[in-house]
Short mmCIF file of C-alpha atoms and ligand atoms in Angstrom, two decimals:
data_model
loop_
_atom_site.label_atom_id
_atom_site.label_comp_id
_atom_site.label_asym_id
_atom_site.label_seq_id
_atom_site.Cartn_x
_atom_site.Cartn_y
_atom_site.Cartn_z
CA MET A 1 -19.02 -16.19 13.22
CA ALA A 2 -20.91 -17.70 10.34
CA ALA A 3 -19.03 -20.23 8.35
CA THR A 4 -20.16 -22.50 5.62
CA SER A 5 -20.11 -26.20 6.31
CA THR A 6 -16.75 -26.51 4.57
CA GLY A 7 -15.12 -24.11 6.97
CA GLN A 8 -14.86 -21.26 4.48
CA GLU A 9 -15.80 -18.04 6.25
CA THR A 10 -17.76 -15.33 4.47
CA TRP A 11 -18.17 -11.61 5.06
CA SER A 12 -21.17 -10.80 7.23
CA GLY A 13 -22.71 -8.45 4.68
CA LYS A 14 -22.22 -6.23 1.67
CA ALA A 15 -20.99 -3.24 3.62
CA ALA A 16 -18.56 -5.36 5.60
CA PHE A 17 -16.83 -6.50 2.45
CA VAL A 18 -16.62 -3.01 0.99
CA PHE A 19 -15.12 -1.66 4.22
CA ALA A 20 -12.60 -4.46 4.34
CA ALA A 21 -11.59 -3.99 0.70
CA VAL A 22 -11.35 -0.20 1.14
CA GLY A 23 -9.44 -0.85 4.37
CA SER A 24 -6.95 -2.94 2.46
CA ALA A 25 -6.58 -0.48 -0.39
CA VAL A 26 -6.34 2.67 1.72
CA GLY A 27 -3.13 2.70 3.69
CA LEU A 28 0.45 3.82 3.55
CA GLY A 29 0.28 3.51 -0.21
CA ASN A 30 -1.99 6.56 -0.25
CA LEU A 31 -0.49 8.60 2.55
CA TRP A 32 3.17 7.81 2.33
CA ARG A 33 3.83 6.37 -1.10
CA PHE A 34 1.55 8.35 -3.41
CA PRO A 35 2.82 11.82 -2.37
CA TYR A 36 6.46 10.83 -2.67
CA ALA A 37 5.97 9.03 -5.99
CA ALA A 38 4.09 12.10 -7.33
CA GLY A 39 6.80 14.41 -5.95
CA GLU A 40 9.61 12.44 -7.54
CA ASN A 41 7.88 12.22 -10.88
CA GLY A 42 7.17 15.90 -11.27
CA GLY A 43 3.56 16.08 -10.00
CA GLY A 44 0.72 16.72 -12.47
CA ALA A 45 1.85 14.49 -15.31
CA PHE A 46 2.31 11.59 -12.92
CA VAL A 47 -1.08 12.19 -11.31
CA LEU A 48 -2.75 12.18 -14.71
CA LEU A 49 -1.07 8.93 -15.77
CA TYR A 50 -1.84 7.43 -12.39
CA ILE A 51 -5.54 8.18 -12.74
CA LEU A 52 -5.55 6.74 -16.27
CA CYS A 53 -3.88 3.57 -14.97
CA ILE A 54 -6.42 3.32 -12.16
CA VAL A 55 -9.40 3.57 -14.49
CA ALA A 56 -8.19 1.57 -17.49
CA ILE A 57 -6.16 -1.09 -15.67
CA GLY A 58 -6.78 -1.01 -11.92
CA LEU A 59 -10.56 -1.18 -12.04
CA PRO A 60 -10.87 -4.09 -14.51
CA VAL A 61 -8.11 -6.07 -12.78
CA LEU A 62 -9.75 -5.49 -9.40
CA ALA A 63 -13.06 -6.83 -10.72
CA ALA A 64 -11.17 -9.80 -12.20
CA GLU A 65 -9.38 -10.65 -8.95
CA LEU A 66 -12.61 -10.53 -6.95
CA PHE A 67 -14.52 -12.77 -9.29
CA LEU A 68 -11.66 -15.28 -9.57
CA GLY A 69 -11.53 -15.58 -5.79
CA ARG A 70 -15.26 -15.96 -5.35
CA ARG A 71 -15.61 -18.52 -8.12
CA GLY A 72 -12.52 -20.52 -7.16
CA GLY A 73 -12.69 -20.61 -3.35
CA GLY A 74 -10.20 -22.04 -0.87
CA SER A 75 -7.11 -19.85 -1.10
CA ALA A 76 -5.80 -17.71 -3.95
CA VAL A 77 -3.55 -20.52 -5.17
CA ALA A 78 -6.26 -23.20 -4.85
CA ALA A 79 -8.81 -20.93 -6.55
CA ILE A 80 -6.67 -20.31 -9.63
CA ARG A 81 -5.70 -23.98 -9.91
CA ARG A 82 -9.34 -25.05 -9.69
CA LEU A 83 -10.51 -22.51 -12.25
CA ALA A 84 -7.76 -23.45 -14.68
CA GLU A 85 -8.54 -27.14 -14.35
CA ALA A 86 -12.27 -26.50 -14.70
CA ASP A 87 -11.58 -25.08 -18.13
CA GLY A 88 -9.27 -27.92 -19.05
CA ARG A 89 -6.07 -25.89 -18.60
CA SER A 90 -2.93 -26.65 -16.67
CA GLY A 91 -2.95 -26.22 -12.90
CA ALA A 92 0.41 -24.48 -13.36
CA TRP A 93 -1.52 -21.26 -13.91
CA SER A 94 -1.65 -21.09 -10.15
CA LEU A 95 2.03 -20.10 -10.26
CA PHE A 96 1.03 -16.48 -10.69
CA ALA A 97 -1.00 -16.66 -7.50
CA TRP A 98 2.16 -17.95 -5.84
CA VAL A 99 4.05 -14.93 -7.13
CA GLY A 100 1.32 -12.70 -5.73
CA MET A 101 1.45 -14.46 -2.40
CA VAL A 102 5.22 -14.03 -2.18
CA ALA A 103 4.83 -10.36 -3.14
CA SER A 104 2.23 -9.70 -0.46
CA PHE A 105 4.42 -11.36 2.13
CA LEU A 106 7.47 -9.35 1.06
CA ILE A 107 5.42 -6.16 1.24
CA VAL A 108 4.26 -6.82 4.77
CA THR A 109 7.89 -7.18 5.91
CA PHE A 110 8.74 -3.57 5.07
CA TYR A 111 5.24 -2.14 5.36
CA SER A 112 5.26 -2.86 9.06
CA VAL A 113 8.55 -1.00 9.49
CA ILE A 114 7.06 2.14 7.91
CA ALA A 115 3.87 1.66 9.95
CA GLY A 116 6.17 1.50 12.97
CA TRP A 117 7.39 5.00 12.06
CA VAL A 118 3.76 6.16 12.11
CA LEU A 119 3.32 4.67 15.56
CA TYR A 120 6.49 6.37 16.77
CA TYR A 121 5.16 9.72 15.53
CA ALA A 122 1.89 9.23 17.38
CA TRP A 123 3.84 8.39 20.51
CA THR A 124 6.20 11.39 20.12
CA LEU A 125 3.21 13.70 19.73
CA ILE A 126 1.55 12.25 22.84
CA VAL A 127 4.72 12.83 24.88
CA ASP A 128 5.02 16.31 23.40
CA LEU A 129 1.43 17.13 24.36
CA PHE A 130 1.97 16.17 27.98
CA THR A 131 5.23 18.10 28.16
CA SER A 132 3.58 21.19 26.68
CA ILE A 133 0.68 21.00 29.12
CA ALA A 134 3.08 20.57 32.03
CA ASP A 135 5.08 23.61 30.86
CA GLN A 136 2.34 25.98 29.80
CA GLY A 137 -0.95 24.68 31.12
CA LEU A 138 -3.95 25.08 28.84
CA ALA A 139 -1.91 26.88 26.17
CA GLY A 140 -0.03 23.65 25.70
CA LEU A 141 -3.28 22.02 24.67
CA THR A 142 -4.56 24.67 22.31
CA GLY A 143 -1.25 25.59 20.64
CA GLY A 144 0.64 23.81 17.90
CA ALA A 145 2.63 20.64 18.42
CA PHE A 146 6.36 20.72 19.25
CA HIS A 147 5.98 24.08 20.97
CA GLY A 148 9.25 25.94 21.39
CA GLN A 149 11.22 23.63 19.09
CA GLU A 150 13.23 24.89 16.16
CA ARG A 151 12.07 24.06 12.65
CA ALA A 152 15.13 21.88 12.05
CA ALA A 153 14.30 19.78 15.09
CA ILE A 154 10.66 19.38 14.04
CA GLU A 155 11.60 18.40 10.51
CA GLY A 156 14.34 16.12 11.81
CA GLN A 157 11.98 13.72 13.63
CA LEU A 158 12.54 10.97 11.11
CA GLY A 159 16.30 11.48 11.18
CA GLN A 160 16.17 10.91 14.93
CA LEU A 161 14.08 7.79 14.59
CA LEU A 162 16.35 6.33 11.92
CA ALA A 163 19.23 6.86 14.30
CA SER A 164 17.48 4.76 16.98
CA PRO A 165 17.26 1.19 15.66
CA GLY A 166 15.93 -0.09 18.98
CA LYS A 167 12.87 2.18 18.87
CA MET A 168 12.29 1.41 15.22
CA ILE A 169 12.38 -2.34 15.83
CA LEU A 170 10.13 -2.05 18.88
CA CYS A 171 7.48 -0.14 16.91
CA HIS A 172 7.77 -2.64 14.07
CA ALA A 173 7.33 -5.50 16.56
CA ILE A 174 4.17 -3.93 18.01
CA PHE A 175 2.69 -3.44 14.56
CA ILE A 176 3.43 -6.90 13.18
CA GLY A 177 2.31 -8.43 16.48
CA LEU A 178 -1.08 -6.73 16.22
CA THR A 179 -1.43 -7.71 12.57
CA THR A 180 -0.69 -11.34 13.36
CA TRP A 181 -3.12 -11.42 16.26
CA ILE A 182 -6.00 -10.01 14.18
CA VAL A 183 -5.34 -12.32 11.24
CA SER A 184 -5.19 -15.34 13.52
CA ARG A 185 -8.74 -14.50 14.67
CA GLY A 186 -10.15 -14.81 11.16
CA VAL A 187 -12.22 -12.78 8.77
CA LYS A 188 -15.01 -11.51 10.95
CA GLY A 189 -13.80 -11.48 14.50
CA GLY A 190 -10.68 -9.66 13.44
CA ILE A 191 -10.77 -7.99 10.07
CA GLU A 192 -14.34 -6.71 9.91
CA ALA A 193 -14.42 -5.45 13.46
CA ALA A 194 -11.27 -3.40 12.90
CA VAL A 195 -12.27 -1.70 9.64
CA THR A 196 -15.88 -0.70 10.16
CA ILE A 197 -15.19 2.06 12.68
CA LEU A 198 -11.69 3.04 11.72
CA MET A 199 -12.02 3.82 8.04
CA PRO A 200 -14.75 6.50 8.27
CA THR A 201 -13.03 8.29 11.18
CA PHE A 202 -9.78 8.29 9.30
CA PHE A 203 -11.38 9.86 6.26
CA VAL A 204 -12.88 12.76 8.24
CA LEU A 205 -9.54 13.55 9.89
CA LEU A 206 -7.72 13.50 6.60
CA VAL A 207 -10.18 15.98 5.10
CA ILE A 208 -9.75 18.35 8.07
CA LEU A 209 -5.99 18.14 7.78
CA SER A 210 -5.97 18.86 4.07
CA ILE A 211 -8.27 21.86 4.49
CA PHE A 212 -5.98 23.21 7.16
CA ALA A 213 -2.88 22.63 5.03
CA MET A 214 -4.52 24.44 2.10
CA ILE A 215 -5.49 27.44 4.23
CA GLN A 216 -2.12 27.72 5.94
CA GLY A 217 0.15 26.60 3.15
CA GLN A 218 0.61 27.37 -0.51
CA ALA A 219 -2.64 25.93 -1.83
CA VAL A 220 -2.37 27.41 -5.31
CA THR A 221 1.16 26.18 -5.89
CA ALA A 222 0.23 22.75 -4.58
CA LEU A 223 -2.87 22.51 -6.77
CA GLY A 224 -0.83 23.57 -9.79
CA PHE A 225 1.85 21.04 -8.96
CA LEU A 226 -0.59 18.17 -8.56
CA PHE A 227 -3.12 18.92 -11.26
CA ALA A 228 -1.44 20.97 -14.00
CA PRO A 229 0.81 18.62 -15.95
CA ASP A 230 4.06 20.03 -17.25
CA TRP A 231 3.90 18.56 -20.76
CA SER A 232 7.50 19.19 -21.75
CA ALA A 233 8.80 17.43 -18.65
CA LEU A 234 6.35 14.62 -19.33
CA GLY A 235 7.87 14.01 -22.77
CA GLU A 236 11.31 13.61 -21.26
CA ARG A 237 10.16 11.28 -18.53
CA LEU A 238 8.13 9.15 -20.91
CA SER A 239 11.19 8.41 -22.98
CA ASP A 240 12.82 6.29 -20.30
CA GLY A 241 9.59 4.61 -19.24
CA SER A 242 10.20 5.43 -15.59
CA ILE A 243 7.13 7.59 -15.08
CA LEU A 244 4.84 4.97 -16.60
CA LEU A 245 6.34 2.20 -14.52
CA SER A 246 5.99 4.33 -11.40
CA ALA A 247 2.36 5.13 -12.21
CA ILE A 248 1.45 1.52 -12.91
CA GLY A 249 3.36 0.23 -9.90
CA GLN A 250 1.72 2.81 -7.66
CA ALA A 251 -1.73 1.97 -9.03
CA PHE A 252 -1.25 -1.73 -8.29
CA PHE A 253 0.25 -1.09 -4.88
CA SER A 254 -2.44 1.34 -3.85
CA LEU A 255 -5.32 -0.86 -4.97
CA SER A 256 -3.67 -3.95 -3.45
CA LEU A 257 -3.62 -5.63 -6.88
CA GLY A 258 -1.31 -8.22 -8.38
CA SER A 259 -0.58 -9.60 -4.93
CA ALA A 260 -3.32 -12.26 -4.82
CA MET A 261 -4.83 -10.13 -2.07
CA MET A 262 -8.07 -9.16 -3.74
CA ILE A 263 -8.41 -12.77 -4.96
CA THR A 264 -8.18 -13.72 -1.29
CA TYR A 265 -10.85 -11.24 -0.14
CA GLY A 266 -12.96 -12.43 -3.06
CA LEU A 267 -12.95 -15.91 -1.50
CA TYR A 268 -15.15 -14.66 1.30
CA LEU A 269 -17.50 -12.75 -0.97
CA GLY A 270 -21.19 -13.68 -0.97
CA ARG A 271 -22.92 -14.49 -4.24
CA ASP A 272 -25.36 -11.60 -3.89
CA GLN A 273 -22.65 -8.97 -3.91
CA SER A 274 -22.21 -6.95 -7.10
CA ILE A 275 -18.55 -7.07 -8.07
CA PRO A 276 -18.51 -4.15 -10.55
CA GLY A 277 -20.33 -1.95 -8.01
CA SER A 278 -18.04 -2.83 -5.09
CA ALA A 279 -14.92 -2.49 -7.22
CA SER A 280 -15.95 1.03 -8.28
CA ILE A 281 -16.45 2.11 -4.67
CA VAL A 282 -13.04 0.75 -3.68
CA VAL A 283 -11.34 2.54 -6.58
CA ALA A 284 -13.11 5.85 -5.89
CA ALA A 285 -12.32 5.78 -2.16
CA ASP A 286 -8.70 4.82 -2.70
CA THR A 287 -8.03 7.45 -5.34
CA GLY A 288 -9.88 10.11 -3.32
CA VAL A 289 -7.74 9.43 -0.26
CA ALA A 290 -4.50 9.55 -2.27
CA LEU A 291 -5.40 12.90 -3.83
CA ILE A 292 -6.53 14.36 -0.51
CA ALA A 293 -3.28 13.16 1.08
CA GLY A 294 -1.45 15.06 -1.66
CA LEU A 295 -3.45 18.17 -0.78
CA ALA A 296 -2.49 17.76 2.87
CA ILE A 297 1.21 17.43 2.14
CA PHE A 298 2.16 19.61 -0.84
CA PRO A 299 0.86 22.99 0.44
CA ILE A 300 3.21 22.49 3.42
CA VAL A 301 6.08 21.37 1.19
CA PHE A 302 5.87 24.63 -0.79
CA GLN A 303 5.20 26.81 2.24
CA PHE A 304 8.42 25.70 3.90
CA GLY A 305 10.50 25.50 0.75
CA LEU A 306 10.95 21.74 1.08
CA GLU A 307 11.83 19.49 -1.82
CA PRO A 308 8.76 17.86 -3.51
CA ALA A 309 11.06 15.05 -4.65
CA GLY A 310 11.92 14.38 -1.01
CA GLY A 311 11.61 10.61 -1.38
CA PRO A 312 10.18 8.20 1.17
CA GLY A 313 10.81 10.62 4.04
CA LEU A 314 8.40 13.20 2.55
CA MET A 315 5.31 12.60 4.67
CA PHE A 316 7.37 12.25 7.82
CA GLY A 317 9.20 15.51 7.26
CA THR A 318 6.22 17.68 6.27
CA LEU A 319 3.34 16.67 8.51
CA PRO A 320 5.08 17.51 11.80
CA LEU A 321 5.61 21.03 10.42
CA ALA A 322 1.90 21.30 9.67
CA PHE A 323 1.00 20.15 13.16
CA SER A 324 3.46 22.57 14.73
CA GLN A 325 1.64 25.46 13.06
CA MET A 326 -1.91 24.33 13.67
CA PRO A 327 -4.07 25.35 16.60
CA PHE A 328 -4.67 22.18 18.61
CA GLY A 329 -1.82 20.76 16.54
CA SER A 330 -0.89 18.08 19.08
CA ILE A 331 -4.41 16.77 19.29
CA PHE A 332 -4.83 16.70 15.52
CA GLY A 333 -1.40 15.20 15.10
CA ILE A 334 -2.07 12.41 17.57
CA ALA A 335 -5.46 11.67 16.04
CA PHE A 336 -4.03 11.71 12.53
CA PHE A 337 -1.10 9.41 13.19
CA LEU A 338 -3.24 7.02 15.19
CA MET A 339 -5.71 6.84 12.32
CA ALA A 340 -2.91 6.43 9.79
CA PHE A 341 -1.69 3.62 12.00
CA PHE A 342 -5.08 1.94 11.79
CA ALA A 343 -5.30 2.51 8.04
CA ALA A 344 -1.92 0.78 7.76
CA LEU A 345 -3.13 -2.00 10.02
CA THR A 346 -6.18 -2.77 7.89
CA SER A 347 -3.85 -3.03 4.89
CA SER A 348 -1.24 -5.16 6.57
CA ILE A 349 -3.94 -7.52 7.83
CA SER A 350 -4.93 -8.10 4.22
CA LEU A 351 -1.30 -8.60 3.24
CA LEU A 352 -0.72 -11.27 5.84
CA GLU A 353 -4.12 -12.83 5.13
CA VAL A 354 -3.01 -13.98 1.67
CA ALA A 355 -0.42 -16.46 2.90
CA THR A 356 -2.46 -17.32 5.99
CA ALA A 357 -5.46 -18.29 3.84
CA PHE A 358 -3.10 -20.60 1.97
CA ALA A 359 -1.73 -22.05 5.22
CA ASP A 360 -5.19 -22.74 6.64
CA GLY A 361 -5.92 -25.15 3.84
CA ASP A 362 -8.44 -25.68 1.08
CA VAL A 363 -12.24 -25.84 1.18
CA ASP A 364 -12.37 -29.52 2.05
CA LEU A 365 -11.13 -29.01 5.62
CA ASP A 366 -13.53 -28.66 8.52
CA VAL A 367 -13.95 -25.53 10.63
CA GLU A 368 -11.85 -26.65 13.60
CA GLU A 369 -8.95 -27.86 11.54
CA LYS A 370 -8.94 -24.68 9.48
CA ARG A 371 -8.97 -22.55 12.60
CA ARG A 372 -6.06 -24.43 14.15
CA ARG A 373 -4.01 -24.17 10.99
CA ARG A 374 -4.83 -20.48 10.74
CA VAL A 375 -3.46 -19.70 14.21
CA VAL A 376 -0.24 -21.64 13.63
CA GLY A 377 0.16 -20.31 10.08
CA ALA A 378 -0.35 -16.68 11.11
CA ALA A 379 2.08 -17.04 14.03
CA VAL A 380 4.85 -18.52 11.90
CA LEU A 381 4.36 -16.01 9.08
CA GLY A 382 4.22 -13.12 11.55
CA LEU A 383 7.46 -14.20 13.16
CA VAL A 384 9.30 -14.52 9.86
CA ALA A 385 7.95 -11.12 8.77
CA PHE A 386 9.21 -9.63 12.01
CA LEU A 387 12.72 -11.03 11.48
CA VAL A 388 12.96 -9.88 7.88
CA GLY A 389 11.58 -6.50 8.98
CA CYS A 390 14.48 -6.11 11.42
CA GLY A 391 16.78 -6.35 8.39
CA HIS A 392 14.77 -3.61 6.66
CA ALA A 393 14.99 -1.42 9.73
CA LEU A 394 18.75 -1.89 10.02
CA SER A 395 19.19 -1.15 6.33
CA VAL A 396 18.01 2.45 6.83
CA VAL A 397 19.99 3.19 9.98
CA PRO A 398 22.95 5.49 9.22
CA ALA A 399 26.23 3.58 9.32
CA GLU A 400 27.64 6.03 11.90
CA VAL A 401 24.97 4.88 14.34
CA ALA A 402 24.94 1.14 13.77
CA ASP A 403 27.34 -0.31 11.27
CA THR A 404 25.74 -3.61 10.35
CA PHE A 405 25.77 -5.93 7.39
CA PHE A 406 22.49 -4.38 6.23
CA ASN A 407 23.89 -0.86 5.77
CA ASP A 408 25.90 -1.98 2.87
CA TRP A 409 23.99 -4.93 1.50
CA HIS A 410 22.51 -4.39 -1.95
CA PRO A 411 20.54 -7.60 -2.40
CA LEU A 412 19.50 -6.89 -6.00
CA GLY A 413 22.39 -4.60 -6.86
CA PHE A 414 23.33 -6.79 -9.83
CA LEU A 415 20.19 -5.61 -11.65
CA PRO A 416 20.38 -2.08 -13.04
CA LEU A 417 16.87 -1.26 -11.77
CA PHE A 418 17.94 -1.80 -8.18
CA GLU A 419 21.50 -0.59 -8.31
CA GLY A 420 22.73 0.87 -5.05
CA GLN A 421 19.55 0.04 -3.13
CA THR A 422 19.66 -1.52 0.30
CA LEU A 423 17.16 -4.10 1.55
CA LEU A 424 14.14 -1.88 2.22
CA ASP A 425 14.34 0.11 -1.02
CA ALA A 426 15.11 -2.95 -3.10
CA THR A 427 12.16 -4.88 -1.65
CA ASP A 428 9.83 -1.92 -2.16
CA GLY A 429 11.07 -1.58 -5.75
CA LEU A 430 10.98 -5.31 -6.55
CA THR A 431 7.42 -5.72 -5.31
CA THR A 432 5.94 -2.46 -6.60
CA TYR A 433 7.65 -2.23 -9.97
CA VAL A 434 8.07 -5.87 -10.89
CA LEU A 435 6.04 -8.43 -8.94
CA LEU A 436 2.74 -6.54 -8.65
CA PRO A 437 2.61 -5.43 -12.31
CA PHE A 438 3.54 -8.99 -13.30
CA GLY A 439 0.79 -10.39 -11.04
CA GLY A 440 -1.73 -7.93 -12.47
CA LEU A 441 -0.71 -8.76 -16.02
CA MET A 442 -1.14 -12.48 -15.42
CA THR A 443 -4.47 -11.96 -13.67
CA ALA A 444 -5.74 -10.05 -16.69
CA ILE A 445 -4.54 -12.73 -19.11
CA PHE A 446 -6.02 -15.48 -16.97
CA ALA A 447 -9.39 -13.77 -16.49
CA GLY A 448 -9.61 -12.62 -20.11
CA TRP A 449 -8.18 -15.55 -22.04
CA VAL A 450 -8.23 -18.67 -19.87
CA VAL A 451 -11.46 -18.51 -17.89
CA SER A 452 -14.45 -19.06 -20.13
CA ARG A 453 -16.64 -16.20 -21.26
CA THR A 454 -19.66 -17.83 -19.67
CA ALA A 455 -17.94 -18.03 -16.30
CA SER A 456 -16.76 -14.42 -16.25
CA ARG A 457 -20.06 -13.07 -17.54
CA GLU A 458 -22.05 -14.97 -14.97
CA GLU A 459 -19.74 -14.14 -12.10
CA LEU A 460 -19.32 -10.44 -12.85
CA HIS A 461 -22.97 -9.97 -13.64
CA PHE A 462 -22.67 -6.52 -15.20
CA ALA A 463 -25.83 -4.44 -15.39
CA SER A 464 -25.39 -4.14 -19.16
CA GLU A 465 -23.78 -6.23 -21.86
CA ALA A 466 -21.83 -3.15 -22.93
CA GLY A 467 -20.28 -2.96 -19.46
CA TYR A 468 -19.19 -6.57 -19.71
CA ARG A 469 -17.75 -6.08 -23.20
CA ARG A 470 -15.77 -3.06 -22.06
CA TRP A 471 -14.35 -5.02 -19.13
CA ARG A 472 -13.42 -7.95 -21.36
CA PHE A 473 -11.72 -5.73 -23.89
CA LEU A 474 -9.67 -4.05 -21.17
CA VAL A 475 -8.49 -7.30 -19.55
CA ARG A 476 -7.84 -9.09 -22.83
CA TRP A 477 -6.03 -6.36 -24.69
CA VAL A 478 -5.31 -3.13 -22.88
CA CYS A 479 -3.96 -4.55 -19.60
CA PRO A 480 -1.68 -7.24 -21.01
CA LEU A 481 -0.24 -5.13 -23.81
CA PHE A 482 0.19 -1.94 -21.88
CA VAL A 483 1.42 -3.39 -18.59
CA GLY A 484 3.63 -5.89 -20.42
CA ALA A 485 5.25 -3.21 -22.54
CA VAL A 486 5.82 -0.86 -19.62
CA LEU A 487 7.22 -3.66 -17.49
CA VAL A 488 9.68 -4.83 -20.11
CA TYR A 489 10.72 -1.37 -21.19
CA GLY A 490 10.69 0.41 -17.83
CA ALA A 491 12.12 -2.35 -15.65
CA VAL A 492 14.51 -4.07 -18.05
CA VAL A 493 15.38 -2.31 -21.29
CA SER A 494 15.62 1.28 -20.17
CA PRO A 495 17.61 0.74 -16.95
CA TRP A 496 20.02 -1.44 -18.89
CA LEU A 497 20.44 1.10 -21.65
CA SER A 498 20.93 4.04 -19.37
CA GLY A 499 22.82 2.13 -16.72
CA ARG A 500 20.78 3.75 -13.98
CA PRO A 501 17.56 2.96 -12.14
CA ALA A 502 14.42 3.89 -14.05
CA ALA A 503 12.07 3.93 -11.12
CA GLU A 504 12.78 6.13 -8.16
CA ALA A 505 15.79 4.92 -6.30
CA GLU A 506 16.09 7.51 -3.59
CA PRO A 507 17.57 6.15 -0.42
CA VAL A 508 15.28 6.41 2.57
CA GLU A 509 17.71 8.65 4.43
CA THR A 510 16.21 11.72 2.85
CA ALA A 511 15.09 13.11 6.17
CA PRO A 512 17.01 16.15 7.26
CA ALA A 513 20.10 15.38 9.29
CA LEU A 514 19.95 15.44 13.06
CA PRO A 515 20.03 18.93 14.50
CA PRO A 516 23.55 19.70 15.75
CA GLU A 517 22.71 19.45 19.43
CA GLN A 518 21.53 15.85 19.01
CA GLN A 519 24.45 14.56 17.04
N1 LIG B 601 -2.95 -1.02 -0.79
C1 LIG B 601 -2.20 -0.95 0.41
C2 LIG B 601 -1.84 0.51 0.67
O1 LIG B 601 -2.08 1.34 -0.13
C3 LIG B 601 -0.97 -1.80 0.39
C4 LIG B 601 -1.21 -3.18 -0.10
C5 LIG B 601 -0.57 -3.64 -1.25
C6 LIG B 601 -2.09 -4.02 0.58
C7 LIG B 601 -0.80 -4.92 -1.73
C8 LIG B 601 -2.35 -5.30 0.09
C9 LIG B 601 -1.72 -5.75 -1.05
O2 LIG B 601 -1.28 0.85 1.67
#
């Protein structure tokens, strides 16, 4: 493990960094969140706005976060404070890195619950495969998953899981435990080793799954839904700002922006790495995976007459149906959910890394001291995340099964945007629609207006002056004005005026009810 004399680790090479950054970006945000956000916002129009947000806002902010981290060093908070002070500004600018750090920690608390669902699905499919082989021999291997089960039972997998808090908490514990262990091992031993093999395999499986879904399902309807915007519906949705807030929030979430996370991975970035080039690869890979995930899910949604606006349960209700129809469905299903699990893991590692990098101290500490602090910091943060995650898990359990305080607790219910939402939904909404856009907005202002032109030009090192000018225009004007306006209008003004949530506020219990025999 190479480390500089100050104890600051660096990535082992250019490819290692790109894999790690893609590993962070690609995760449940693409597979789970993007399809349901697109489904709830009417499809094509949302996808179009999302892509615009990615190109005009996501890409420049990503480049900004990476260069701020690399130039500042230490931890995200220390980096911003140092850069501000270097330009004679107040160290209080580092407050926005604090907000990002809190956001990334809050995200990991619920992210690991959803990742636990993915693990449970992989496990269920493994059990199903062995049962099918025991019952039918080789046919059990070659046939679809969940052989002999009714459609309602296959679709109702999530309903069953939500009704078993013990299983949900166990899967969450396994996931957060693994995350904590990898983060405690540091940048190379843990993070790099995990991403280099997993990301490419995951991508291949996802492509196979989407091709299958398009052949078996309603490909034309799905393509129309995702890529042909319905302009009249767009006009209506634009008026309350909800679709724009959803698109911006999703763009930040999916690219891991506004959470101090990319600032943190920038800390370990070597000087020879081109930031504009790496940022473009990360954006292309992340957007590609989200769109392909849409193509894997929506053909099945339309084939089975499911509801595109099915909310957070969407992926978990549709994919089992696809696997039940597919030849070798169990094998594909197991491989897919295991890979999704790893994609989620590489993201949650990055989420926990933000606060851990802060806990392990600034650049002036030596290697041993930093390592010791890292282990203790990761362990404490992992434990707290586990405990908060138990609250998230209990908040989605139906009250008939376990009637706890969390069923009925609406932590941000006093704000119109979060009315009626229990802990998991409210935390997802608060981070995605408020904290990340705010973090991104502040990053843009800081990189465009506070850090000197010389510093950003030198650090970004664009191939052409025109490229640099374009970047600077976007972070100085487009990002602050656009994100600021959408944030104020979509999160504050519009929900207050209409007295209802602007962003999607579907409860998680959108999975079909338990089949009668299991109730
Ligand atoms: N981008 C990750 C995903 O799509 C989630 C994430 C958000 C990771 C913020 C880090 C920071 O799953």
